[in-house]
Amino acid sequence: MADRDIDDLVAEWVREEIQALSAYHVPEAEGVIKLDAMENPYTWPPEMRQAWLERLRQVDVNRYPHPQAPALKEALHRSMAIPDGMGLVLGNGSDELIQMLAMTVGGPGRTILSPEPGFVMYRMIAVFLGMEYVGVPLRADDFSLDTDALLAAIDRERPALLFLAYPNNPTGNLFDAGALERVLDAAPGLVVIDEAYAPFTDASFLPRLGEWPNLVVMRTVSKLGLAGLRLGLLAGPAAWLDQVEKTRLPYNINVLTQVSATFALEHGGLFRRQTAAIRSERQRLFEALSRLPGLRAWPSEANFILVRVTAGDASELHRRLRERGVLVKNLHGSHPLLEQCLRLTVGTPEENDTLLTALAGSLGEASG
Ligand SMILES: *Cc1c(COP(=O)(O)O)cnc(C)c1O
């Protein structure tokens, strides 16, 4: 037994679709300006940090966390204005909620459907669970929904689960609300509106929970400024959420996250100021990007801006920016509609200035 080859064993037993995957890659970002992952660039004032540490001092890490996290749920209900009568399921990031949703309604022979380009985890989790994944291309010019194609795909595939990121990642736009209404009317299965970028837009389907029997809304505190805590939430009617809750691992929201997120949500004013600053920087950055020759920028309702390199090579530009100390996301090669595209997270005014200077210098070099 001991002389069997480990690689042969792995090849024999690991599911083929898992062997074919590459692990989610996170680049080294030591000492660079990090504009690749939609993080809030602002930290907390020293007094608030001190008060938070005082709160953490009272935590007993020898005990399991509260399995239902009632204090945190109460804080989320209040701060996100979850409609009365709607329940919440918490996830270790909304990534985990996507997995729980897929485990609840998915499985072999069932389909996850989503517009593309979109959030990569929808497809990944479909693969993990042996489900079919169908991506329906957005329109090439402005990344709006191709409603007819989407409705035809819904009719053909009858997806168990349909994900709509609102605003969409990595394109930054909001889909037309009327089109989403038609999709909700037509979809036979569960429709998840993923509002990860809610802090950066005024549009939301959260107040409309209950209007459709198949609508749930997913949010996260990651893009708000708490990416390190790993906390996502699913809001919707109890009939759905009671079932999803059964797939939740008992203590998925750890004590440090429960206490820290509850504390943070008591300081809503700070996050409103930070996200307002990011929104106004988004506008300034968009205007400056639009003036750069060799680049096309798309308007965004999120905390990032999608750009296409129209004169030169996106991978080369990505490398040059990295050399100048700025890390952005290279999307070239990830989807046919994202050819020569980069995604730029909106940073502080200083970080955005550094990005703009680095872009101007690198684009100049690339075309000269
Ligand atoms: C970032 C992101 C998520 C994941 O958020 P976490 O809560 O950090 O797991 C989900 N959906 C979309 C569209 C995102 O961009």
mmCIF file of N, CA, C and O in Angstrom, residues 23 32 55 77 112 132 154 170 180 183 242 264 275 281 286 301 340 361:
data_model
loop_
_atom_site.group_PDB
_atom_site.id
_atom_site.type_symbol
_atom_site.label_atom_id
_atom_site.label_comp_id
_atom_site.label_asym_id
_atom_site.label_seq_id
_atom_site.Cartn_x
_atom_site.Cartn_y
_atom_site.Cartn_z
ATOM 1 N N ALA A 23 -6.820 27.104 -9.082
ATOM 2 C CA ALA A 23 -7.234 27.701 -7.810
ATOM 3 C C ALA A 23 -7.337 29.217 -7.968
ATOM 4 O O ALA A 23 -6.633 29.817 -8.782
ATOM 5 N N VAL A 32 2.654 47.754 -2.583
ATOM 6 C CA VAL A 32 2.121 48.454 -3.756
ATOM 7 C C VAL A 32 0.773 49.098 -3.410
ATOM 8 O O VAL A 32 0.147 48.759 -2.409
ATOM 9 N N ARG A 55 -13.985 46.442 22.932
ATOM 10 C CA ARG A 55 -15.090 45.523 22.725
ATOM 11 C C ARG A 55 -14.567 44.085 22.546
ATOM 12 O O ARG A 55 -15.105 43.138 23.099
ATOM 13 N N HIS A 77 -30.198 44.450 10.035
ATOM 14 C CA HIS A 77 -31.579 44.821 9.725
ATOM 15 C C HIS A 77 -31.738 46.335 9.747
ATOM 16 O O HIS A 77 -32.299 46.928 8.824
ATOM 17 N N ILE A 112 -27.154 26.725 -13.143
ATOM 18 C CA ILE A 112 -27.001 28.119 -12.709
ATOM 19 C C ILE A 112 -26.831 28.956 -13.972
ATOM 20 O O ILE A 112 -26.050 28.596 -14.857
ATOM 21 N N GLU A 132 -24.637 22.417 -13.999
ATOM 22 C CA GLU A 132 -24.409 23.080 -15.279
ATOM 23 C C GLU A 132 -24.296 24.581 -15.028
ATOM 24 O O GLU A 132 -24.998 25.114 -14.159
ATOM 25 N N ILE A 154 -33.438 31.535 -20.420
ATOM 26 C CA ILE A 154 -34.233 31.119 -19.245
ATOM 27 C C ILE A 154 -35.266 30.077 -19.665
ATOM 28 O O ILE A 154 -35.452 29.049 -19.010
ATOM 29 N N PRO A 170 -17.522 42.505 -13.601
ATOM 30 C CA PRO A 170 -16.553 43.601 -13.560
ATOM 31 C C PRO A 170 -16.892 44.802 -14.430
ATOM 32 O O PRO A 170 -15.999 45.583 -14.737
ATOM 33 N N LEU A 180 -34.961 43.605 -15.539
ATOM 34 C CA LEU A 180 -34.881 42.679 -14.401
ATOM 35 C C LEU A 180 -36.277 42.233 -13.967
ATOM 36 O O LEU A 180 -36.475 41.079 -13.580
ATOM 37 N N VAL A 183 -37.291 39.519 -16.215
ATOM 38 C CA VAL A 183 -36.549 38.300 -15.880
ATOM 39 C C VAL A 183 -37.164 37.637 -14.650
ATOM 40 O O VAL A 183 -37.346 36.416 -14.615
ATOM 41 N N ASP A 242 -35.505 29.715 5.243
ATOM 42 C CA ASP A 242 -35.507 28.591 6.191
ATOM 43 C C ASP A 242 -34.836 27.363 5.569
ATOM 44 O O ASP A 242 -34.195 26.571 6.261
ATOM 45 N N ALA A 264 -18.887 47.913 14.091
ATOM 46 C CA ALA A 264 -18.702 48.782 12.919
ATOM 47 C C ALA A 264 -20.037 49.393 12.467
ATOM 48 O O ALA A 264 -20.101 50.578 12.118
ATOM 49 N N THR A 275 -17.755 56.085 1.909
ATOM 50 C CA THR A 275 -18.277 55.662 0.606
ATOM 51 C C THR A 275 -18.682 56.876 -0.245
ATOM 52 O O THR A 275 -18.551 56.843 -1.464
ATOM 53 N N GLU A 281 -14.752 60.515 -5.788
ATOM 54 C CA GLU A 281 -13.488 60.192 -6.475
ATOM 55 C C GLU A 281 -13.734 59.381 -7.741
ATOM 56 O O GLU A 281 -13.003 59.508 -8.722
ATOM 57 N N PHE A 286 -13.142 58.933 -13.340
ATOM 58 C CA PHE A 286 -13.761 58.617 -14.624
ATOM 59 C C PHE A 286 -13.505 59.739 -15.644
ATOM 60 O O PHE A 286 -13.147 59.480 -16.796
ATOM 61 N N GLU A 301 -21.348 52.460 -11.478
ATOM 62 C CA GLU A 301 -22.161 52.669 -10.273
ATOM 63 C C GLU A 301 -21.559 51.891 -9.104
ATOM 64 O O GLU A 301 -22.217 51.697 -8.077
ATOM 65 N N GLN A 340 -8.551 43.257 -23.861
ATOM 66 C CA GLN A 340 -7.736 44.453 -23.575
ATOM 67 C C GLN A 340 -8.333 45.314 -22.454
ATOM 68 O O GLN A 340 -8.171 46.538 -22.444
ATOM 69 N N GLY A 361 2.042 57.968 -17.976
ATOM 70 C CA GLY A 361 3.422 57.610 -18.306
ATOM 71 C C GLY A 361 3.495 56.301 -19.076
ATOM 72 O O GLY A 361 4.175 56.192 -20.092
#
